[in-house]
mmCIF file of C-alpha atoms and ligand atoms in Angstrom:
data_model
loop_
_atom_site.group_PDB
_atom_site.id
_atom_site.type_symbol
_atom_site.label_atom_id
_atom_site.label_comp_id
_atom_site.label_asym_id
_atom_site.label_seq_id
_atom_site.Cartn_x
_atom_site.Cartn_y
_atom_site.Cartn_z
ATOM 1 C CA MET A 809 -12.686 -54.777 -1.129
ATOM 2 C CA ASP A 810 -14.298 -53.231 -4.447
ATOM 3 C CA GLY A 811 -11.783 -52.060 -6.786
ATOM 4 C CA HIS A 812 -14.148 -49.683 -7.867
ATOM 5 C CA ALA A 813 -15.158 -48.234 -4.347
ATOM 6 C CA PRO A 814 -15.243 -44.281 -4.148
ATOM 7 C CA GLU A 815 -12.200 -42.345 -3.067
ATOM 8 C CA TYR A 816 -13.394 -41.624 0.188
ATOM 9 C CA LEU A 817 -14.182 -45.128 1.376
ATOM 10 C CA VAL A 818 -11.010 -46.427 -0.056
ATOM 11 C CA LYS A 819 -9.244 -43.534 2.437
ATOM 12 C CA LEU A 820 -11.803 -44.343 5.278
ATOM 13 C CA ARG A 821 -10.658 -48.096 5.181
ATOM 14 C CA SER A 822 -7.131 -47.428 5.159
ATOM 15 C CA ILE A 823 -7.019 -45.289 8.348
ATOM 16 C CA PRO A 824 -6.295 -47.548 11.394
ATOM 17 C CA LYS A 825 -9.077 -47.992 13.964
ATOM 18 C CA GLU A 826 -9.365 -49.875 16.947
ATOM 19 C CA SER A 827 -12.336 -52.815 17.506
ATOM 20 C CA PHE A 828 -14.451 -51.504 20.314
ATOM 21 C CA LEU A 829 -17.814 -52.505 18.984
ATOM 22 C CA PHE A 830 -19.955 -55.619 18.991
ATOM 23 C CA GLY A 831 -20.450 -55.023 14.965
ATOM 24 C CA PRO A 832 -23.044 -53.039 13.358
ATOM 25 C CA SER A 833 -25.368 -51.644 16.072
ATOM 26 C CA PRO A 834 -28.902 -52.803 16.023
ATOM 27 C CA ILE A 835 -31.752 -51.198 13.930
ATOM 28 C CA GLN A 836 -35.059 -51.324 15.886
ATOM 29 C CA SER A 837 -38.531 -50.602 14.461
ATOM 30 C CA LEU A 838 -40.708 -48.400 16.785
ATOM 31 C CA PRO A 839 -44.195 -49.393 15.819
ATOM 32 C CA ARG A 840 -46.023 -48.050 18.971
ATOM 33 C CA LEU A 841 -44.206 -44.807 18.643
ATOM 34 C CA SER A 842 -45.091 -44.563 14.893
ATOM 35 C CA LYS A 843 -48.656 -44.980 15.427
ATOM 36 C CA VAL A 844 -48.826 -42.306 18.248
ATOM 37 C CA LEU A 845 -47.020 -39.690 16.058
ATOM 38 C CA SER A 846 -48.113 -40.740 12.754
ATOM 39 C CA PRO A 847 -51.548 -42.301 13.264
ATOM 40 C CA ASP A 848 -52.290 -42.833 9.515
ATOM 41 C CA GLY A 849 -49.036 -45.045 9.178
ATOM 42 C CA GLY A 850 -47.600 -42.483 6.911
ATOM 43 C CA VAL A 851 -44.319 -42.002 8.549
ATOM 44 C CA LYS A 852 -42.331 -45.149 9.894
ATOM 45 C CA ILE A 853 -39.967 -44.642 12.748
ATOM 46 C CA TYR A 854 -37.012 -46.784 13.520
ATOM 47 C CA ALA A 855 -33.997 -46.456 15.912
ATOM 48 C CA LYS A 856 -30.189 -47.304 15.250
ATOM 49 C CA ARG A 857 -29.249 -48.333 18.803
ATOM 50 C CA ASP A 858 -25.783 -46.849 19.078
ATOM 51 C CA ASP A 859 -26.369 -46.835 22.765
ATOM 52 C CA CYS A 860 -26.161 -50.770 22.266
ATOM 53 C CA ASN A 861 -23.088 -50.857 20.204
ATOM 54 C CA SER A 862 -20.388 -51.905 22.623
ATOM 55 C CA GLY A 863 -19.600 -53.973 25.697
ATOM 56 C CA LEU A 864 -17.107 -51.256 27.082
ATOM 57 C CA ALA A 865 -19.104 -49.663 29.980
ATOM 58 C CA TYR A 866 -22.257 -49.442 28.107
ATOM 59 C CA GLY A 867 -20.972 -48.151 24.833
ATOM 60 C CA GLY A 868 -22.545 -45.171 22.914
ATOM 61 C CA ASN A 869 -21.268 -42.522 20.432
ATOM 62 C CA LYS A 870 -17.893 -41.776 22.339
ATOM 63 C CA VAL A 871 -17.054 -45.421 22.029
ATOM 64 C CA ARG A 872 -17.515 -45.292 18.229
ATOM 65 C CA LYS A 873 -15.502 -41.940 17.746
ATOM 66 C CA LEU A 874 -12.702 -43.235 20.103
ATOM 67 C CA GLU A 875 -11.962 -46.164 17.800
ATOM 68 C CA TYR A 876 -9.837 -43.953 15.484
ATOM 69 C CA LEU A 877 -8.273 -41.785 18.441
ATOM 70 C CA VAL A 878 -6.956 -44.848 20.376
ATOM 71 C CA ALA A 879 -5.687 -46.296 17.256
ATOM 72 C CA ASP A 880 -3.990 -42.952 16.983
ATOM 73 C CA ALA A 881 -2.497 -42.886 20.511
ATOM 74 C CA LYS A 882 -1.180 -46.400 20.385
ATOM 75 C CA LYS A 883 0.541 -45.279 17.153
ATOM 76 C CA GLN A 884 2.240 -42.366 18.877
ATOM 77 C CA GLY A 885 3.253 -44.803 21.732
ATOM 78 C CA CYS A 886 0.917 -43.194 24.507
ATOM 79 C CA ASP A 887 0.005 -44.816 27.506
ATOM 80 C CA THR A 888 -2.579 -42.567 29.058
ATOM 81 C CA LEU A 889 -5.815 -40.876 27.635
ATOM 82 C CA VAL A 890 -6.330 -37.395 29.356
ATOM 83 C CA SER A 891 -9.725 -35.852 28.616
ATOM 84 C CA VAL A 892 -12.311 -33.559 29.935
ATOM 85 C CA GLY A 893 -16.246 -33.141 30.565
ATOM 86 C CA GLY A 894 -19.051 -32.254 32.961
ATOM 87 C CA VAL A 895 -19.265 -33.988 36.398
ATOM 88 C CA GLN A 896 -21.803 -36.525 34.639
ATOM 89 C CA SER A 897 -20.029 -36.977 31.166
ATOM 90 C CA ASN A 898 -20.684 -39.820 29.185
ATOM 91 C CA HIS A 899 -17.678 -39.060 27.263
ATOM 92 C CA THR A 900 -15.141 -39.277 29.892
ATOM 93 C CA ARG A 901 -16.626 -42.648 30.991
ATOM 94 C CA ALA A 902 -16.137 -43.644 27.577
ATOM 95 C CA VAL A 903 -12.627 -42.557 27.599
ATOM 96 C CA THR A 904 -11.930 -44.378 30.700
ATOM 97 C CA ALA A 905 -13.500 -47.289 29.352
ATOM 98 C CA VAL A 906 -11.427 -47.543 26.177
ATOM 99 C CA ALA A 907 -8.613 -46.829 27.941
ATOM 100 C CA THR A 908 -8.967 -49.763 30.387
ATOM 101 C CA ALA A 909 -9.784 -52.176 27.785
ATOM 102 C CA SER A 910 -6.757 -51.157 25.917
ATOM 103 C CA GLY A 911 -4.381 -51.771 28.713
ATOM 104 C CA MET A 912 -3.959 -47.869 29.229
ATOM 105 C CA LYS A 913 -4.600 -45.568 31.741
ATOM 106 C CA ALA A 914 -7.127 -42.558 31.808
ATOM 107 C CA VAL A 915 -7.119 -39.421 33.590
ATOM 108 C CA THR A 916 -10.396 -37.357 33.341
ATOM 109 C CA VAL A 917 -11.084 -33.696 34.433
ATOM 110 C CA GLN A 918 -14.585 -33.396 35.566
ATOM 111 C CA GLU A 919 -16.308 -29.989 35.531
ATOM 112 C CA LYS A 920 -19.164 -27.982 36.713
ATOM 113 C CA TRP A 921 -20.484 -27.498 33.267
ATOM 114 C CA VAL A 922 -24.219 -27.858 34.501
ATOM 115 C CA PRO A 923 -25.129 -25.227 37.314
ATOM 116 C CA ILE A 924 -27.069 -27.815 39.116
ATOM 117 C CA ASP A 925 -26.307 -30.221 42.232
ATOM 118 C CA PRO A 926 -29.154 -32.828 42.622
ATOM 119 C CA PRO A 927 -28.522 -35.549 45.079
ATOM 120 C CA LEU A 928 -25.444 -37.919 44.573
ATOM 121 C CA TYR A 929 -24.618 -35.992 41.338
ATOM 122 C CA ASP A 930 -21.094 -36.529 41.682
ATOM 123 C CA LYS A 931 -21.354 -40.244 43.005
ATOM 124 C CA THR A 932 -23.688 -41.926 41.025
ATOM 125 C CA GLY A 933 -24.319 -42.853 37.101
ATOM 126 C CA ASN A 934 -21.281 -41.986 34.629
ATOM 127 C CA ILE A 935 -18.670 -40.932 37.498
ATOM 128 C CA LEU A 936 -19.431 -43.869 39.426
ATOM 129 C CA LEU A 937 -18.825 -46.141 36.625
ATOM 130 C CA SER A 938 -15.495 -44.225 35.716
ATOM 131 C CA ARG A 939 -14.442 -44.712 39.531
ATOM 132 C CA LEU A 940 -15.283 -48.420 39.312
ATOM 133 C CA MET A 941 -13.187 -48.842 36.298
ATOM 134 C CA GLY A 942 -10.179 -47.544 38.129
ATOM 135 C CA GLY A 943 -10.001 -44.307 36.217
ATOM 136 C CA ASP A 944 -8.325 -41.318 37.700
ATOM 137 C CA VAL A 945 -11.235 -38.734 38.202
ATOM 138 C CA ARG A 946 -10.548 -35.150 39.055
ATOM 139 C CA LEU A 947 -13.339 -33.311 40.106
ATOM 140 C CA ASN A 948 -12.787 -29.699 39.228
ATOM 141 C CA GLN A 949 -14.921 -27.181 41.002
ATOM 142 C CA GLU A 950 -14.058 -24.236 39.056
ATOM 143 C CA GLY A 951 -16.457 -22.727 36.253
ATOM 144 C CA PHE A 952 -16.086 -23.741 32.719
ATOM 145 C CA HIS A 953 -14.369 -20.642 31.445
ATOM 146 C CA ILE A 954 -11.887 -20.411 34.254
ATOM 147 C CA GLY A 955 -10.578 -23.487 35.150
ATOM 148 C CA HIS A 956 -10.989 -25.474 31.812
ATOM 149 C CA LYS A 957 -7.597 -25.243 30.156
ATOM 150 C CA GLU A 958 -5.489 -25.165 33.501
ATOM 151 C CA ALA A 959 -7.027 -28.229 34.809
ATOM 152 C CA THR A 960 -6.485 -30.321 31.710
ATOM 153 C CA LYS A 961 -2.983 -28.736 31.260
ATOM 154 C CA GLU A 962 -2.440 -29.694 34.694
ATOM 155 C CA ALA A 963 -3.419 -33.261 34.199
ATOM 156 C CA MET A 964 -1.261 -33.556 30.960
ATOM 157 C CA ASP A 965 1.883 -32.335 33.029
ATOM 158 C CA SER A 966 1.020 -34.606 35.942
ATOM 159 C CA VAL A 967 1.152 -37.861 33.691
ATOM 160 C CA LYS A 968 4.322 -36.695 32.163
ATOM 161 C CA ALA A 969 5.892 -35.985 35.607
ATOM 162 C CA ASN A 970 5.118 -39.571 36.428
ATOM 163 C CA GLY A 971 6.989 -40.653 33.573
ATOM 164 C CA GLY A 972 3.855 -41.413 31.337
ATOM 165 C CA LYS A 973 2.978 -40.515 27.852
ATOM 166 C CA PRO A 974 -0.401 -38.667 27.662
ATOM 167 C CA TYR A 975 -2.818 -38.588 24.863
ATOM 168 C CA TYR A 976 -5.229 -35.674 24.812
ATOM 169 C CA VAL A 977 -8.690 -36.521 23.718
ATOM 170 C CA PRO A 978 -10.837 -33.220 23.289
ATOM 171 C CA ALA A 979 -14.341 -32.748 24.808
ATOM 172 C CA GLY A 980 -16.662 -35.288 23.450
ATOM 173 C CA ALA A 981 -13.596 -36.589 20.998
ATOM 174 C CA SER A 982 -14.992 -33.758 18.554
ATOM 175 C CA ASP A 983 -12.319 -30.994 17.978
ATOM 176 C CA HIS A 984 -9.689 -33.510 16.607
ATOM 177 C CA GLU A 985 -8.906 -34.277 13.206
ATOM 178 C CA LEU A 986 -10.082 -37.991 13.609
ATOM 179 C CA GLY A 987 -13.261 -37.115 15.542
ATOM 180 C CA GLY A 988 -15.616 -37.017 12.758
ATOM 181 C CA LEU A 989 -14.657 -40.509 11.131
ATOM 182 C CA GLY A 990 -16.713 -42.717 13.630
ATOM 183 C CA PHE A 991 -20.047 -41.381 12.336
ATOM 184 C CA THR A 992 -19.136 -41.032 8.852
ATOM 185 C CA ASN A 993 -18.323 -44.969 9.210
ATOM 186 C CA PHE A 994 -21.499 -45.175 10.925
ATOM 187 C CA VAL A 995 -23.276 -44.305 7.343
ATOM 188 C CA VAL A 996 -21.399 -46.741 5.490
ATOM 189 C CA GLU A 997 -22.432 -49.695 7.973
ATOM 190 C CA LEU A 998 -26.044 -48.300 7.913
ATOM 191 C CA ALA A 999 -26.000 -48.415 3.911
ATOM 192 C CA GLU A 1000 -25.182 -52.269 4.368
ATOM 193 C CA GLN A 1001 -27.736 -53.015 6.907
ATOM 194 C CA GLU A 1002 -30.519 -51.279 4.511
ATOM 195 C CA ALA A 1003 -29.476 -53.269 1.753
ATOM 196 C CA SER A 1004 -30.136 -56.427 3.722
ATOM 197 C CA MET A 1005 -33.259 -55.197 4.954
ATOM 198 C CA ASN A 1006 -34.501 -53.634 1.806
ATOM 199 C CA ILE A 1007 -34.984 -50.175 3.346
ATOM 200 C CA PHE A 1008 -33.972 -46.761 3.040
ATOM 201 C CA PHE A 1009 -33.904 -44.330 5.649
ATOM 202 C CA ASP A 1010 -34.562 -40.843 4.041
ATOM 203 C CA THR A 1011 -34.019 -38.704 7.279
ATOM 204 C CA LEU A 1012 -31.972 -39.519 9.987
ATOM 205 C CA ILE A 1013 -32.358 -37.431 13.435
ATOM 206 C CA VAL A 1014 -29.415 -36.836 15.608
ATOM 207 C CA CYS A 1015 -28.670 -35.020 18.794
ATOM 208 C CA SER A 1016 -25.652 -32.393 18.526
ATOM 209 C CA VAL A 1017 -23.665 -30.836 21.050
ATOM 210 C CA THR A 1018 -19.853 -30.982 20.403
ATOM 211 C CA GLY A 1019 -20.670 -31.803 16.877
ATOM 212 C CA SER A 1020 -18.879 -34.703 15.500
ATOM 213 C CA SER A 1021 -21.601 -37.439 15.545
ATOM 214 C CA HIS A 1022 -23.779 -34.738 13.435
ATOM 215 C CA ALA A 1023 -20.776 -33.876 11.178
ATOM 216 C CA GLY A 1024 -19.891 -37.592 10.736
ATOM 217 C CA LEU A 1025 -23.244 -38.273 9.480
ATOM 218 C CA ILE A 1026 -23.289 -35.215 7.254
ATOM 219 C CA VAL A 1027 -20.167 -36.401 5.458
ATOM 220 C CA GLY A 1028 -21.201 -39.916 5.059
ATOM 221 C CA ALA A 1029 -24.365 -38.889 3.607
ATOM 222 C CA VAL A 1030 -23.081 -36.328 1.300
ATOM 223 C CA ALA A 1031 -20.361 -38.662 0.236
ATOM 224 C CA GLU A 1032 -22.869 -41.636 -0.607
ATOM 225 C CA GLY A 1033 -25.227 -39.186 -2.472
ATOM 226 C CA LYS A 1034 -28.219 -40.737 -2.222
ATOM 227 C CA GLY A 1035 -30.139 -37.467 -0.851
ATOM 228 C CA ARG A 1036 -30.300 -38.694 2.802
ATOM 229 C CA LYS A 1037 -31.181 -35.835 5.235
ATOM 230 C CA ILE A 1038 -29.554 -35.452 8.138
ATOM 231 C CA ILE A 1039 -31.449 -33.273 11.009
ATOM 232 C CA GLY A 1040 -29.280 -32.415 14.027
ATOM 233 C CA ILE A 1041 -31.168 -31.284 17.124
ATOM 234 C CA ASP A 1042 -29.186 -28.876 19.090
ATOM 235 C CA ALA A 1043 -28.902 -29.625 23.074
ATOM 236 C CA SER A 1044 -26.000 -27.450 23.826
ATOM 237 C CA GLY A 1045 -28.170 -24.539 24.419
ATOM 238 C CA LYS A 1046 -25.458 -22.687 22.271
ATOM 239 C CA PRO A 1047 -26.600 -23.427 18.447
ATOM 240 C CA VAL A 1048 -24.658 -20.774 16.867
ATOM 241 C CA GLU A 1049 -21.620 -22.182 18.099
ATOM 242 C CA THR A 1050 -22.406 -25.715 17.760
ATOM 243 C CA LYS A 1051 -23.408 -25.239 13.971
ATOM 244 C CA ALA A 1052 -20.151 -23.591 13.247
ATOM 245 C CA GLN A 1053 -18.242 -26.585 15.028
ATOM 246 C CA VAL A 1054 -20.588 -28.969 12.950
ATOM 247 C CA SER A 1055 -19.683 -27.217 9.770
ATOM 248 C CA ARG A 1056 -15.895 -26.873 10.564
ATOM 249 C CA ILE A 1057 -15.633 -30.723 11.608
ATOM 250 C CA ALA A 1058 -17.496 -31.859 8.630
ATOM 251 C CA ARG A 1059 -15.585 -29.920 6.022
ATOM 252 C CA ASN A 1060 -12.196 -31.115 7.779
ATOM 253 C CA THR A 1061 -13.468 -34.588 7.993
ATOM 254 C CA ALA A 1062 -14.367 -34.248 4.038
ATOM 255 C CA ALA A 1063 -10.920 -32.911 3.127
ATOM 256 C CA LEU A 1064 -9.503 -35.771 4.943
ATOM 257 C CA LEU A 1065 -11.318 -38.398 3.323
ATOM 258 C CA ASP A 1066 -11.367 -36.896 -0.547
ATOM 259 C CA PRO A 1067 -10.171 -33.519 -1.275
ATOM 260 C CA LYS A 1068 -13.047 -33.106 -4.173
ATOM 261 C CA LEU A 1069 -15.667 -33.847 -1.441
ATOM 262 C CA GLU A 1070 -17.562 -30.771 -0.595
ATOM 263 C CA ILE A 1071 -20.278 -30.335 1.883
ATOM 264 C CA PRO A 1072 -22.916 -27.877 0.830
ATOM 265 C CA ASP A 1073 -24.444 -25.623 3.435
ATOM 266 C CA SER A 1074 -27.682 -26.985 2.788
ATOM 267 C CA ALA A 1075 -26.532 -30.316 4.337
ATOM 268 C CA ILE A 1076 -25.999 -28.577 7.780
ATOM 269 C CA ILE A 1077 -29.145 -28.509 9.421
ATOM 270 C CA LEU A 1078 -29.479 -27.770 13.300
ATOM 271 C CA ASP A 1079 -33.217 -27.305 14.951
ATOM 272 C CA GLU A 1080 -32.816 -25.089 17.839
ATOM 273 C CA ARG A 1081 -36.232 -25.474 19.454
ATOM 274 C CA PHE A 1082 -35.394 -28.266 21.776
ATOM 275 C CA HIS A 1083 -32.735 -27.504 24.149
ATOM 276 C CA GLU A 1084 -34.878 -25.894 26.734
ATOM 277 C CA GLY A 1085 -32.149 -23.071 26.939
ATOM 278 C CA ILE A 1086 -29.311 -24.733 28.532
ATOM 279 C CA TYR A 1087 -27.024 -27.741 28.421
ATOM 280 C CA GLY A 1088 -27.608 -30.486 30.704
ATOM 281 C CA ILE A 1089 -30.829 -29.814 32.295
ATOM 282 C CA PRO A 1090 -34.131 -31.213 31.023
ATOM 283 C CA GLY A 1091 -37.223 -28.837 30.542
ATOM 284 C CA PRO A 1092 -40.642 -29.942 29.915
ATOM 285 C CA SER A 1093 -40.511 -30.951 26.279
ATOM 286 C CA THR A 1094 -37.542 -33.195 27.380
ATOM 287 C CA ILE A 1095 -39.223 -34.954 30.048
ATOM 288 C CA ALA A 1096 -42.445 -35.334 28.161
ATOM 289 C CA ALA A 1097 -40.597 -36.985 25.224
ATOM 290 C CA MET A 1098 -38.781 -39.185 27.205
ATOM 291 C CA LYS A 1099 -42.017 -40.371 29.045
ATOM 292 C CA THR A 1100 -43.549 -40.859 25.539
ATOM 293 C CA ALA A 1101 -40.578 -42.785 24.096
ATOM 294 C CA ALA A 1102 -40.361 -45.193 27.206
ATOM 295 C CA GLN A 1103 -44.210 -45.811 27.648
ATOM 296 C CA THR A 1104 -44.754 -46.641 23.836
ATOM 297 C CA ASP A 1105 -41.602 -48.933 22.694
ATOM 298 C CA ALA A 1106 -39.555 -48.964 26.085
ATOM 299 C CA VAL A 1107 -37.147 -46.925 24.484
ATOM 300 C CA ILE A 1108 -34.772 -45.301 27.403
ATOM 301 C CA THR A 1109 -33.531 -41.924 26.840
ATOM 302 C CA ASP A 1110 -31.269 -39.533 29.032
ATOM 303 C CA PRO A 1111 -32.266 -36.077 30.091
ATOM 304 C CA VAL A 1112 -29.228 -34.362 28.752
ATOM 305 C CA TYR A 1113 -28.991 -35.517 25.058
ATOM 306 C CA GLU A 1114 -31.370 -37.875 23.828
ATOM 307 C CA GLY A 1115 -34.582 -36.687 25.582
ATOM 308 C CA LYS A 1116 -33.794 -33.337 23.469
ATOM 309 C CA SER A 1117 -33.296 -35.055 20.199
ATOM 310 C CA MET A 1118 -36.342 -37.386 21.070
ATOM 311 C CA ALA A 1119 -38.336 -34.082 21.656
ATOM 312 C CA GLY A 1120 -37.132 -32.864 18.519
ATOM 313 C CA MET A 1121 -38.098 -36.189 16.354
ATOM 314 C CA ILE A 1122 -41.523 -36.180 17.987
ATOM 315 C CA GLN A 1123 -42.570 -32.591 16.924
ATOM 316 C CA LEU A 1124 -40.927 -32.897 13.242
ATOM 317 C CA VAL A 1125 -43.289 -35.960 12.748
ATOM 318 C CA LYS A 1126 -46.078 -34.420 14.431
ATOM 319 C CA GLU A 1127 -46.048 -31.061 12.402
ATOM 320 C CA GLY A 1128 -45.829 -33.016 9.089
ATOM 321 C CA ALA A 1129 -42.126 -31.725 8.580
ATOM 322 C CA ILE A 1130 -41.354 -35.173 7.891
ATOM 323 C CA LYS A 1131 -43.139 -36.434 4.650
ATOM 324 C CA PRO A 1132 -45.871 -39.218 4.563
ATOM 325 C CA GLY A 1133 -43.983 -42.320 2.805
ATOM 326 C CA SER A 1134 -40.730 -41.439 5.025
ATOM 327 C CA ASN A 1135 -38.587 -44.025 7.060
ATOM 328 C CA VAL A 1136 -37.197 -41.974 9.876
ATOM 329 C CA LEU A 1137 -34.105 -43.395 11.871
ATOM 330 C CA TYR A 1138 -33.588 -41.848 15.242
ATOM 331 C CA VAL A 1139 -29.972 -42.359 15.835
ATOM 332 C CA HIS A 1140 -29.710 -43.207 19.388
ATOM 333 C CA LEU A 1141 -26.245 -42.238 20.773
ATOM 334 C CA GLY A 1142 -26.462 -43.684 24.441
ATOM 335 C CA GLY A 1143 -26.238 -41.549 27.549
ATOM 336 C CA GLN A 1144 -28.568 -43.520 30.214
ATOM 337 C CA PRO A 1145 -25.992 -44.261 32.888
ATOM 338 C CA ALA A 1146 -26.791 -40.347 33.609
ATOM 339 C CA LEU A 1147 -30.382 -40.994 34.219
ATOM 340 C CA ASN A 1148 -29.521 -42.140 37.800
ATOM 341 C CA ALA A 1149 -28.163 -38.711 38.640
ATOM 342 C CA TYR A 1150 -31.161 -36.942 37.589
ATOM 343 C CA SER A 1151 -33.544 -38.919 39.453
ATOM 344 C CA SER A 1152 -34.996 -36.068 41.394
ATOM 345 C CA TYR A 1153 -36.527 -34.826 38.027
ATOM 346 C CA PHE A 1154 -38.913 -37.613 37.959
ATOM 347 C CA GLU A 1155 -40.290 -37.782 41.477
HETATM 348 C C1 PLP B 2117 -21.993 -36.794 23.854
HETATM 349 C C2 PLP B 2117 -23.245 -37.134 23.558
HETATM 350 C C3 PLP B 2117 -24.345 -36.580 22.360
HETATM 351 C C4 PLP B 2117 -23.538 -35.540 21.524
HETATM 352 O O1 PLP B 2117 -22.765 -35.990 20.522
HETATM 353 P P1 PLP B 2117 -21.589 -34.813 19.897
HETATM 354 O O2 PLP B 2117 -20.805 -35.842 18.893
HETATM 355 O O3 PLP B 2117 -20.774 -34.376 21.280
HETATM 356 O O4 PLP B 2117 -22.361 -33.690 19.275
HETATM 357 C C5 PLP B 2117 -25.305 -37.006 22.445
HETATM 358 N N1 PLP B 2117 -25.902 -38.102 22.996
HETATM 359 C C6 PLP B 2117 -25.102 -38.525 23.828
HETATM 360 C C7 PLP B 2117 -25.402 -39.682 24.854
HETATM 361 C C8 PLP B 2117 -23.911 -38.105 24.094
HETATM 362 O O5 PLP B 2117 -22.993 -38.714 25.428
#
């Protein structure tokens, strides 16, 4: 487009991607939540609704990332996406959705990553959607460490044995050379929206678990050089590992886009106060935050991811960590289908 576009943008636009999104995901003002958290009107809160980004099985952040991975799978002539996640994984539902909509097959290994078994946990929510789309859902009752590699390898082998050509999508579509691109592109998209809205979001809040949503945002923010701050909220319960993964993905993504693009340590911020000790289980702060968002601006969040990042944003605004005059953007990554499987937490 622009002959003077920076190198990272030229490169980003040259990498093939599928088109799974409606277009730029909407930006919504949250006036009631803003009023509750910042009664003097000093901090204005908005959300970019990546939970409403696509018509493919409710969309969400994984669909944005998978635009790049599916283009790569097609280039390699693959016909089946193979991936792995927990029983109520949004990611495996998204893999099944993009495979289906691309005329490919999906095999998803669903493991016991969360040590709970509430009513209908393996029947409703995300897993129901995958089955409805005709996905080959394989429940693996082995624990995380034992069965993980084995079951996924078996799935890859079974596709090959049936004459198919599998493409492996890592958990969360993160630990992949193209995994960070979707959310680097998110920042480019955001900057265009800001120009037409005449606003600048100085602080972005995002949930972080497998890390590439957070990492992509960091790369986008560092590359554009406007001093935008990205605050990750850990929902993995293993913040040391998560931060290492975010750093690695951010630096690999930056190197892919422009070898001169350096990600300073100071750009990698992960707040560890809101994971409630474990991945996949809401705690009191999670439930309270979900209720606050739902009962102010009718924003629905899930108990695994977005409820935790919502708790983080609420606390950061309340404690004054976000300066008056700020425009804060809550990056809503999706996840609501899992809510059904967690109904017993809301009785
Ligand atoms: C996967 C997921 C996340 C975490 O994103 P990562 O890129 O894996 O860190 C957050 N929210 C929702 C709804 C998700 O499905």
